[in-house]
Short mmCIF file of C-alpha atoms in Angstrom, two decimals:
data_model
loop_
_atom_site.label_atom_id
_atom_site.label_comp_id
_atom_site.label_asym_id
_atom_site.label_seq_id
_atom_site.Cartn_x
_atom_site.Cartn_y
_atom_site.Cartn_z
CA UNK I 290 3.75 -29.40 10.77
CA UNK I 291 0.53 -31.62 10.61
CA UNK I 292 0.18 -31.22 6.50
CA UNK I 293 2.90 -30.33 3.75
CA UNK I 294 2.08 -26.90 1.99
CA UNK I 295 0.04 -26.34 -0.59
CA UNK I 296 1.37 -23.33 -2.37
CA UNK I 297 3.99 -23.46 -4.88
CA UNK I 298 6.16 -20.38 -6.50
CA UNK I 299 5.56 -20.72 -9.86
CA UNK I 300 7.00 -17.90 -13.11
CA UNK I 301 2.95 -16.57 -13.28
CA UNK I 302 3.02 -16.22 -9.34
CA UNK I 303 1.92 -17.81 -6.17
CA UNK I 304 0.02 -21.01 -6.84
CA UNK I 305 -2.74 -23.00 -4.26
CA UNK I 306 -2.24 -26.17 -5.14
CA UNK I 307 -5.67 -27.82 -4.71
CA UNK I 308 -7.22 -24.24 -5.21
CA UNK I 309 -6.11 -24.12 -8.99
CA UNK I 310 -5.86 -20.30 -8.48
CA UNK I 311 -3.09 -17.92 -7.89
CA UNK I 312 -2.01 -14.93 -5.48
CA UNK I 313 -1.45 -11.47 -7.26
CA UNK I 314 -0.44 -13.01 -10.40
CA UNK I 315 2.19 -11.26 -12.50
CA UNK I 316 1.20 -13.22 -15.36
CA UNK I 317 -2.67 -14.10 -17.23
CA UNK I 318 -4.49 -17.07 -15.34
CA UNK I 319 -7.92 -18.03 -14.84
CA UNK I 320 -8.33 -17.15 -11.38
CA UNK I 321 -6.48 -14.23 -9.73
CA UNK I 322 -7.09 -13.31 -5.70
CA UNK I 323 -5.85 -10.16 -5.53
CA UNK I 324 -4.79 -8.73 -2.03
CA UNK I 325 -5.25 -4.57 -3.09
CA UNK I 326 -4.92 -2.12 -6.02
CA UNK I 327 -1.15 -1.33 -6.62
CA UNK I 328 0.15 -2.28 -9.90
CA UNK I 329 2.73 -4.60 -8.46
CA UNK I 330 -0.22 -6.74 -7.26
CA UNK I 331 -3.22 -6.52 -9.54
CA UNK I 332 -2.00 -6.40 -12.75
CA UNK I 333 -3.88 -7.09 -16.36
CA UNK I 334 -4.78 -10.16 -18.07
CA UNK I 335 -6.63 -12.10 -15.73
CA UNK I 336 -9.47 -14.14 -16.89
CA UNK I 337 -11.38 -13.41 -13.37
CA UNK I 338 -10.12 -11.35 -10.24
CA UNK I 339 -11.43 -12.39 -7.03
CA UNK I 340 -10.97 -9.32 -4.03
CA UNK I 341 -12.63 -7.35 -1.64
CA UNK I 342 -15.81 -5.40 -2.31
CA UNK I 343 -13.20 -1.69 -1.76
CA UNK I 344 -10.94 -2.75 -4.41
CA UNK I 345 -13.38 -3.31 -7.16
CA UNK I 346 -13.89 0.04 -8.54
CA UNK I 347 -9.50 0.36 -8.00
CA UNK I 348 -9.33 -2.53 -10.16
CA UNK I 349 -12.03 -1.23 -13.39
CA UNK I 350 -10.46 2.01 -13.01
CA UNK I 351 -6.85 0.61 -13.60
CA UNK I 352 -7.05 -2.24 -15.22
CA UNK I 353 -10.63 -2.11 -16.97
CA UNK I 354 -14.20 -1.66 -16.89
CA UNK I 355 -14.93 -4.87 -18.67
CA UNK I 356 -13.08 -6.90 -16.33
CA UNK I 357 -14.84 -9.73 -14.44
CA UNK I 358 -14.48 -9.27 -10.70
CA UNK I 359 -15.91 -11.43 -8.09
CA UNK I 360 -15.93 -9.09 -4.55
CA UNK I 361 -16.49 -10.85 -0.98
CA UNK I 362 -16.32 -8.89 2.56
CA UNK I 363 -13.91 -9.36 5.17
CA UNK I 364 -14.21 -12.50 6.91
CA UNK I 365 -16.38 -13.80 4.40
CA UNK I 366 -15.48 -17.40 3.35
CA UNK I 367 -15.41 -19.00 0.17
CA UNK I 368 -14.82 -22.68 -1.01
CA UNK I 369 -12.43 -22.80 -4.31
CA UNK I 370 -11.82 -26.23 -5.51
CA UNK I 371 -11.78 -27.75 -1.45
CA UNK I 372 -9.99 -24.54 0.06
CA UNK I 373 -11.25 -22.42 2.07
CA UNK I 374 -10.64 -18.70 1.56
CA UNK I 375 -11.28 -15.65 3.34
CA UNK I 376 -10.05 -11.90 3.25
CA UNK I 377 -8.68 -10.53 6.30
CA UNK I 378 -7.88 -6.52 6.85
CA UNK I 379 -4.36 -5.86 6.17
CA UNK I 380 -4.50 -2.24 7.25
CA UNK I 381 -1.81 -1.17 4.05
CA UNK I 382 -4.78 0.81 1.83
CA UNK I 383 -8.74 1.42 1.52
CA UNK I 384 -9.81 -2.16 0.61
CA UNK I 385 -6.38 -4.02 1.47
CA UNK I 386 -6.33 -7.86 2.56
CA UNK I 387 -4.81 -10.76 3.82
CA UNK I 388 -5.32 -14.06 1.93
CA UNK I 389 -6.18 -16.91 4.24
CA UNK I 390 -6.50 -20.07 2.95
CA UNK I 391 -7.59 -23.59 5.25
CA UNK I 392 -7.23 -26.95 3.08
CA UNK I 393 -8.02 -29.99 5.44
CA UNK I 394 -7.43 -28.07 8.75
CA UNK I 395 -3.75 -26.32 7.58
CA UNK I 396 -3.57 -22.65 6.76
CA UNK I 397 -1.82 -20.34 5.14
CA UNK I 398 -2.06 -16.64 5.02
CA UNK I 399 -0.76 -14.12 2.13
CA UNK I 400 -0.74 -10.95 3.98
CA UNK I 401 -0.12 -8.90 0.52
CA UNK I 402 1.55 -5.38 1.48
CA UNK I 403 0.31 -4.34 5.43
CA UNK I 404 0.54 -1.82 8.06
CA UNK I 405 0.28 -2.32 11.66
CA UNK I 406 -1.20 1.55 12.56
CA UNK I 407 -4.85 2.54 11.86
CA UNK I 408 -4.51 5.25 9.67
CA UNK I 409 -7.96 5.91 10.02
CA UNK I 410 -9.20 5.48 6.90
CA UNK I 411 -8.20 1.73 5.51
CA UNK I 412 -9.93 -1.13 7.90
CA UNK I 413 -7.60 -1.45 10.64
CA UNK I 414 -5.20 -4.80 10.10
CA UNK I 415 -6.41 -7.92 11.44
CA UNK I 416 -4.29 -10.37 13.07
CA UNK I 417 -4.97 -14.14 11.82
CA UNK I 418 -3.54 -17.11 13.36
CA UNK I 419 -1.69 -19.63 10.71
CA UNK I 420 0.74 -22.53 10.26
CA UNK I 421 2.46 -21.21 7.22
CA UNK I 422 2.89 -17.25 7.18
CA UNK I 423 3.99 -14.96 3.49
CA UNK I 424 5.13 -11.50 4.37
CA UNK I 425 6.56 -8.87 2.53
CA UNK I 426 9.25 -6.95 4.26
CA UNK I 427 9.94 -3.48 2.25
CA UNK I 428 11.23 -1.72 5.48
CA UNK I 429 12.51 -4.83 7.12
CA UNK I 430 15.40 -2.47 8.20
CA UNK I 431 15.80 -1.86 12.53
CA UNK I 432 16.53 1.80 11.01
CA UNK I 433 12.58 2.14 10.42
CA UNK I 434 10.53 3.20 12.47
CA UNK I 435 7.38 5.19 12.17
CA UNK I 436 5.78 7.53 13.94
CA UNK I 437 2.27 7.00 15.29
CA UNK I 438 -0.47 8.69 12.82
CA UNK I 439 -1.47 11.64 15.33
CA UNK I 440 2.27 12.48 15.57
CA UNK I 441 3.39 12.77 11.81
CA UNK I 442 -0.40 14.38 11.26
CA UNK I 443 0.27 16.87 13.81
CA UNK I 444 3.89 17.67 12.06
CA UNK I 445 1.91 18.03 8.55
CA UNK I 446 -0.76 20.50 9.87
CA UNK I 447 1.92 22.57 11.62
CA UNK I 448 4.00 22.78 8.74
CA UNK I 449 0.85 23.96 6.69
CA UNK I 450 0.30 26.07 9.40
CA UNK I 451 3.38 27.62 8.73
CA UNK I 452 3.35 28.00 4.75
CA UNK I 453 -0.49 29.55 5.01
CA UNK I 454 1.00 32.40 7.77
CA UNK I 455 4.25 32.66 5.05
CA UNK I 456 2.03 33.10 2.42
CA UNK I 457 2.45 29.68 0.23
CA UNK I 458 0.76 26.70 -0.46
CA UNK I 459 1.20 23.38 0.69
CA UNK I 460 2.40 20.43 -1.99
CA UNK I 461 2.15 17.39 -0.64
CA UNK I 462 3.87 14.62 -2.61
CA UNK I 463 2.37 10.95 -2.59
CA UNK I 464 1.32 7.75 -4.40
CA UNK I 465 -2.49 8.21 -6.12
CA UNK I 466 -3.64 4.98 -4.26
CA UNK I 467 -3.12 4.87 -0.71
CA UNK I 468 -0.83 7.80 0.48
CA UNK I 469 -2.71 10.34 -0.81
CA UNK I 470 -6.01 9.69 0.61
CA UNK I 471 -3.87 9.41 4.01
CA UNK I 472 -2.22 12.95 3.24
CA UNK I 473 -5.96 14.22 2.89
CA UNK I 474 -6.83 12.40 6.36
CA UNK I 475 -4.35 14.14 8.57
CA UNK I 476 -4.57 17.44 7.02
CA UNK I 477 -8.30 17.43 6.82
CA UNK I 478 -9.75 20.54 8.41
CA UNK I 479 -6.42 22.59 7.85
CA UNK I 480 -7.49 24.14 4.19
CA UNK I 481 -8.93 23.51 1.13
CA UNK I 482 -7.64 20.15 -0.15
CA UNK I 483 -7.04 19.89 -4.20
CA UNK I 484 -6.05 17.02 -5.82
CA UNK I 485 -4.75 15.79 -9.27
CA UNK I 486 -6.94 14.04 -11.72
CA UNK I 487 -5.67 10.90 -10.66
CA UNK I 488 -6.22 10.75 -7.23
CA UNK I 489 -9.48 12.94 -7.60
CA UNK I 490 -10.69 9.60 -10.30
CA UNK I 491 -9.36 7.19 -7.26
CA UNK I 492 -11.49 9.23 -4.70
CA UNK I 493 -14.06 9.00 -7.12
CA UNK I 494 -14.36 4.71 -7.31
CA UNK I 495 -13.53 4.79 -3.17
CA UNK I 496 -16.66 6.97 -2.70
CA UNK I 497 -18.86 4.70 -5.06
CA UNK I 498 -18.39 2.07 -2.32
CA UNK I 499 -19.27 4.21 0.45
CA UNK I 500 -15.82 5.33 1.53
CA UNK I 501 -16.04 8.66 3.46
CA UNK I 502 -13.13 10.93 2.37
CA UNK I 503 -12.47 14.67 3.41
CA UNK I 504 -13.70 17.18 1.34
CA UNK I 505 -11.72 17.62 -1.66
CA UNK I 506 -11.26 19.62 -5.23
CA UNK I 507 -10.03 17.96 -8.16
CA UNK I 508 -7.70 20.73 -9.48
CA UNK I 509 -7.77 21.42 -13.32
CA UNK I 510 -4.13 22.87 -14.68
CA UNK I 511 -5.72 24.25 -17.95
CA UNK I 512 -7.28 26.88 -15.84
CA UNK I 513 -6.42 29.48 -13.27
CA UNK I 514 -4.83 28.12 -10.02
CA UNK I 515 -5.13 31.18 -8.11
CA UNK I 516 -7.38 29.53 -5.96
CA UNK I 517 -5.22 27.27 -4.37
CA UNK I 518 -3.05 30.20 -3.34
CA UNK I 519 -2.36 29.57 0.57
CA UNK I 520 -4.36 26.35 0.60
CA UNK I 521 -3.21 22.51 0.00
CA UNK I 522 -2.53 20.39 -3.27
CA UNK I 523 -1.56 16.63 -3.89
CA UNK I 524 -0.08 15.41 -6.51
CA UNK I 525 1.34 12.10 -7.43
CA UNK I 526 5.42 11.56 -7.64
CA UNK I 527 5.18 11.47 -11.38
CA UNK I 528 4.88 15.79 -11.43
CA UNK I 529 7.83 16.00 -8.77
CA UNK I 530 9.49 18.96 -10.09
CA UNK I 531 7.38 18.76 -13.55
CA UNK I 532 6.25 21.51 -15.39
CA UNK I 533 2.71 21.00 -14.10
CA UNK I 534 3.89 21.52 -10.54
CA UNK I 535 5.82 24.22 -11.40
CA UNK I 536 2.10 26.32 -12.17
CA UNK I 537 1.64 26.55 -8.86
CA UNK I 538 2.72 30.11 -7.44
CA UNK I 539 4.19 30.61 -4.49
CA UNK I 540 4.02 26.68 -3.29
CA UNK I 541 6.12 24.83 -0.41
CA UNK I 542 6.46 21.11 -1.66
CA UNK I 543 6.51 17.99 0.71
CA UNK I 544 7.66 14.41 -0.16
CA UNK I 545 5.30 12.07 2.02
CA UNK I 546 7.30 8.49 1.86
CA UNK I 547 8.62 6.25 4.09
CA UNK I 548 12.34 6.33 2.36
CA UNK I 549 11.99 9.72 3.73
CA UNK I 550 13.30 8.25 7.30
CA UNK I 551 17.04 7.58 5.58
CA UNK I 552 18.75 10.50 5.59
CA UNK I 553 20.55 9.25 2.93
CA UNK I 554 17.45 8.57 0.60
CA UNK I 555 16.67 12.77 1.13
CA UNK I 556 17.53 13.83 -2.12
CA UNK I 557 14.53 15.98 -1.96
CA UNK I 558 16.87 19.33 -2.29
CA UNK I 559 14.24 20.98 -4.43
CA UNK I 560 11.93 20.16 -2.19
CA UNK I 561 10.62 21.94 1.13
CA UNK I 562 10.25 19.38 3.48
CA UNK I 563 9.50 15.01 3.66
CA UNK I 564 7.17 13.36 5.93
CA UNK I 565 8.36 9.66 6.43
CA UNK I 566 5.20 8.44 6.33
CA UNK I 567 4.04 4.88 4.85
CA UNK I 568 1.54 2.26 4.03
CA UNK I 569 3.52 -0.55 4.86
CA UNK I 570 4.47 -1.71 8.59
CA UNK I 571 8.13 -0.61 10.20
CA UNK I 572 10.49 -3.24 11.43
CA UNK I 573 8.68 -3.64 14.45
CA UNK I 574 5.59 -4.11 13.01
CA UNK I 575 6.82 -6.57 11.01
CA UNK I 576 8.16 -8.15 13.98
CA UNK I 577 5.85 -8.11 16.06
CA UNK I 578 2.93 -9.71 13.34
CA UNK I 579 5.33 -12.47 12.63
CA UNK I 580 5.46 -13.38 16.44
CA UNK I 581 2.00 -13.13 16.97
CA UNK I 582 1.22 -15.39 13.86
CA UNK I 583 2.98 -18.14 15.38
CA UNK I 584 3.26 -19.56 12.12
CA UNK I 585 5.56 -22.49 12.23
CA UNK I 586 7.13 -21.38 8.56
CA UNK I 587 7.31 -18.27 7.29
CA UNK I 588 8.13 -17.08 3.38
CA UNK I 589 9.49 -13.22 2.69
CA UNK I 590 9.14 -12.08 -0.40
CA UNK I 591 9.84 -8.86 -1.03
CA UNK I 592 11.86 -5.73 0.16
CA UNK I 593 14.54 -6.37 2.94
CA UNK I 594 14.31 -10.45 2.31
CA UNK I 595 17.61 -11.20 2.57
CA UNK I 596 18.08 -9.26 6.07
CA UNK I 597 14.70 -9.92 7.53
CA UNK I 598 14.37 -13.64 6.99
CA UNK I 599 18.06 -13.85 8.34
CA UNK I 600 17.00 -12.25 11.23
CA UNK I 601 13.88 -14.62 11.68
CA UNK I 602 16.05 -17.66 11.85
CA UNK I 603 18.20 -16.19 14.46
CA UNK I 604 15.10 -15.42 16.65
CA UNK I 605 14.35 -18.82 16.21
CA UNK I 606 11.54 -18.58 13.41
CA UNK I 607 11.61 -20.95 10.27
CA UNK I 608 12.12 -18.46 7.60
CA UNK I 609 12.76 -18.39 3.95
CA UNK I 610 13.19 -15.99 1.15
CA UNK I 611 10.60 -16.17 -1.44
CA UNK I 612 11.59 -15.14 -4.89
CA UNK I 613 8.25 -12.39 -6.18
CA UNK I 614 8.20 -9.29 -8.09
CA UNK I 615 6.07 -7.28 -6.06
CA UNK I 616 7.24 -4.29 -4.39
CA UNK I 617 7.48 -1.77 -7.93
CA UNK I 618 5.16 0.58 -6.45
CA UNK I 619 7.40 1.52 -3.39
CA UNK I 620 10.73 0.74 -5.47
CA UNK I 621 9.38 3.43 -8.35
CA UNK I 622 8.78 6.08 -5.71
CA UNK I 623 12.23 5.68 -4.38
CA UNK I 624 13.50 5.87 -7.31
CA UNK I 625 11.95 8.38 -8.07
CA UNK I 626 13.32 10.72 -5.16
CA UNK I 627 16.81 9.29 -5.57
CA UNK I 628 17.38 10.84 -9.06
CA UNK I 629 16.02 14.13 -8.01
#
C-alpha cells in the first residue's frame, strides 16, 4: 500500500478526508456525491448533491425541485479540495455510478449498488482499476445466481403470452426506480405497457434527459380500467395485494425481485408467478468485480457482509466489513413479500 486511506466511516456517512465531502450521506452535509436515486443513497438535507447528469431529475423529483445539484458525465473528472473524482457506470439503474477518487496517485472507488449484466437500458458497468475497493454485497450468497437478461425476458413474455391467450392481464410487481423500467424493457413489444403514477413521473424525469423508454401509459385508477384488459400493468410493491390492485379485472400478478430465487423468501401465495430478477450483481458478479479490481483492500458494507468479506479473506483478499445503512430499498421489498 503506497499511501494510507483517505476515507473515514463517520455517523453522517462515508467521509474523503482531504475532499471535505461525503459518499451517499445519511445525514445533512455540505457536499454530498451521490452514486444513484434510491432512498437508501440520496437522501434529503444536503446543502449540494454532486451526481451524474441521469440522476438529476431522480433526485428533484424525490427529494426536491429547489435542490442544488451539480451533474458531471461519466468519466468526467473533477478536482474537490486536491482529489480527483470521476463517475464510472455501475450498471445497477438509469444514471447509476461508481465513485472514484485519486489523491496523490492512490485511489479508491465507491461502487454504490451495481450489476454486472447490461440490462439494456442503464449504461453498462464499467470496470475501474483501484488500490482500495467499497462494495456492497446484498446477494453475497453462492445461492444467487441470475439469469442472463434474454433468458428471464424470454420467461416474462411467455408467461404474458400465456395470460393474454387465458384471457388476463399481466401485473408485474417492481421497485418505481430501476426494476420497473427493466420490466418495461423485456416485455416491450408484447402489449400495451401501463404504469402507476409513480413510475409513469420517474419515466417522465428519465425522458427529460434523453432516456429512450418503451412506449408506455400512465394508468389512472379513478377511471375505467377496461382498457388494460389482456394487456400489461406495473405497479410498485407498495399496492401488492392493495385495494388499488385489486381494480384490475381478471389480472395474473408477478413479483419481479431477486429474493424471488429463495424458495424460502416465495411467500408470494397470492400471487401468480416471481421473476428473480435484480439490479444488483449475483455472487459471481460480485466475485468476479472484486478480482478484477485488484484492489489491495477491500470494505463491504452492506447486505451479506459478514459472509462475503469472510469469504474474501479466505480467497486471499484483504477484506473488511464496513458498518453503512444502505441497502433499505432492497430490505423494504423483501420485507415486503415476506409478510404477504
Amino acid at each position: 500500500m503506497k499511501n494510507p486511506t483517505f476515507i473515514r466511516l463517520t455517523d453522517k456517512g462515508i467521509y474523503c478526508i482531504p475532499g471535505k465531502f461525503y459518499i451517499d450521506p445519511w445525514k445533512p452535509v455540505d457536499l454530498a456525491v451521490i452514486s444513484h436515486g434510491h432512498g437508501d443513497h440520496a437522501r434529503w438535507g444536503m446543502k449540494k448533491y454532486l451526481c451524474h447528469r441521469f440522476t438529476k431529475p431522480i433526485l428533484k423529483h424525490r427529494i426536491g425541485e429547489d435542490i442544488e445539484i451539480q451533474t458531471v458525465e461519466y468519466g468526467e473528472e473533477t478536482i474537490i479540495n486536491g482529489v480527483k473524482i470521476s463517475l464510472h457506470p455501475a450498471g445497477h439503474i438509469i444514471g447509476s455510478a461508481q465513485i472514484r477518487m485519486e489523491y496523490k496517485g492512490y485511489v479508491i472507488v465507491f461502487s454504490g449498488d451495481y450489476k454486472t449484466d447490461d440490462d439494456g437500458l442503464s449504461t453498462p458497468f464499467e470496470l475501474v482499476k483501484c488500490n482500495e475497493f467499497i462494495t456492497e454485497s446484498t446477494f453475497g450468497l453462492p445461492i444467487y445466481n441470475w439469469l442472463k437478461p434474454q433468458e428471464y425476458s424470454e420467461l416474462m413474455q411467455t408467461w404474458v403470452q400465456q395470460n393474454r391467450e387465458n384471457g388476463k392481464t399481466s401485473v408485474f410487481i417492481g421497485y418505481s426506480l430501476g426494476k420497473a423500467q427493466r420490466i418495461m424493457k423485456s416485455i416491450e413489444g408484447r402489449g400495451k405497457i401501463f404504469v402507476h403514477q409513480s413510475i409513469g413521473k420517474l419515466n417522465e424525469g428519465m425522458e427529460s434527459v434523453g432516456i429512450d423508454l418503451p412506449e408506455y401509459e400512465t394508468l389512472n385508477f379513478q377511471e375505467s380500467l377496461k382498457s388494460t384488459n389482456g394487456e400489461i400493468v406495473i405497479l410498485p410493491p407498495a399496492l401488492f395485494d392493495s385495494n388499488i390492485i385489486k381494480k384490475i379485472p381478471n389480472r395474473a400478478t408477478a413479483i419481479c425481485s431477486g429474493w424471488m430465487q429463495v424458495r424460502g423468501s416465495r411467500r408470494w401465495r397470492s400471487a401468480d408467478a416471481g421473476f428473480a430478477i435484480s439490479d444488483h450483481a449475483d455472487w459471481n458478479g460480485l466475485i468476479e468485480t472484486v478480482k478484477a479490481t485488484e484492489a489491495e483492500k477491500v470494505y463491504v458494507t452492506h447486505g451479506q457482509t459478514a459472509v462475503f468479506s469472510k469469504y474474501l479473506n479466505e480467497i486471499g483478499i484483504n477484506a473488511v466489513e464496513l458498518k453503512t445503512i444502505f441497502g433499505d430499498e432492497e430490505t423494504t421489498e423483501k420485507e415486503l413479500i415476506e409478510t404477504k
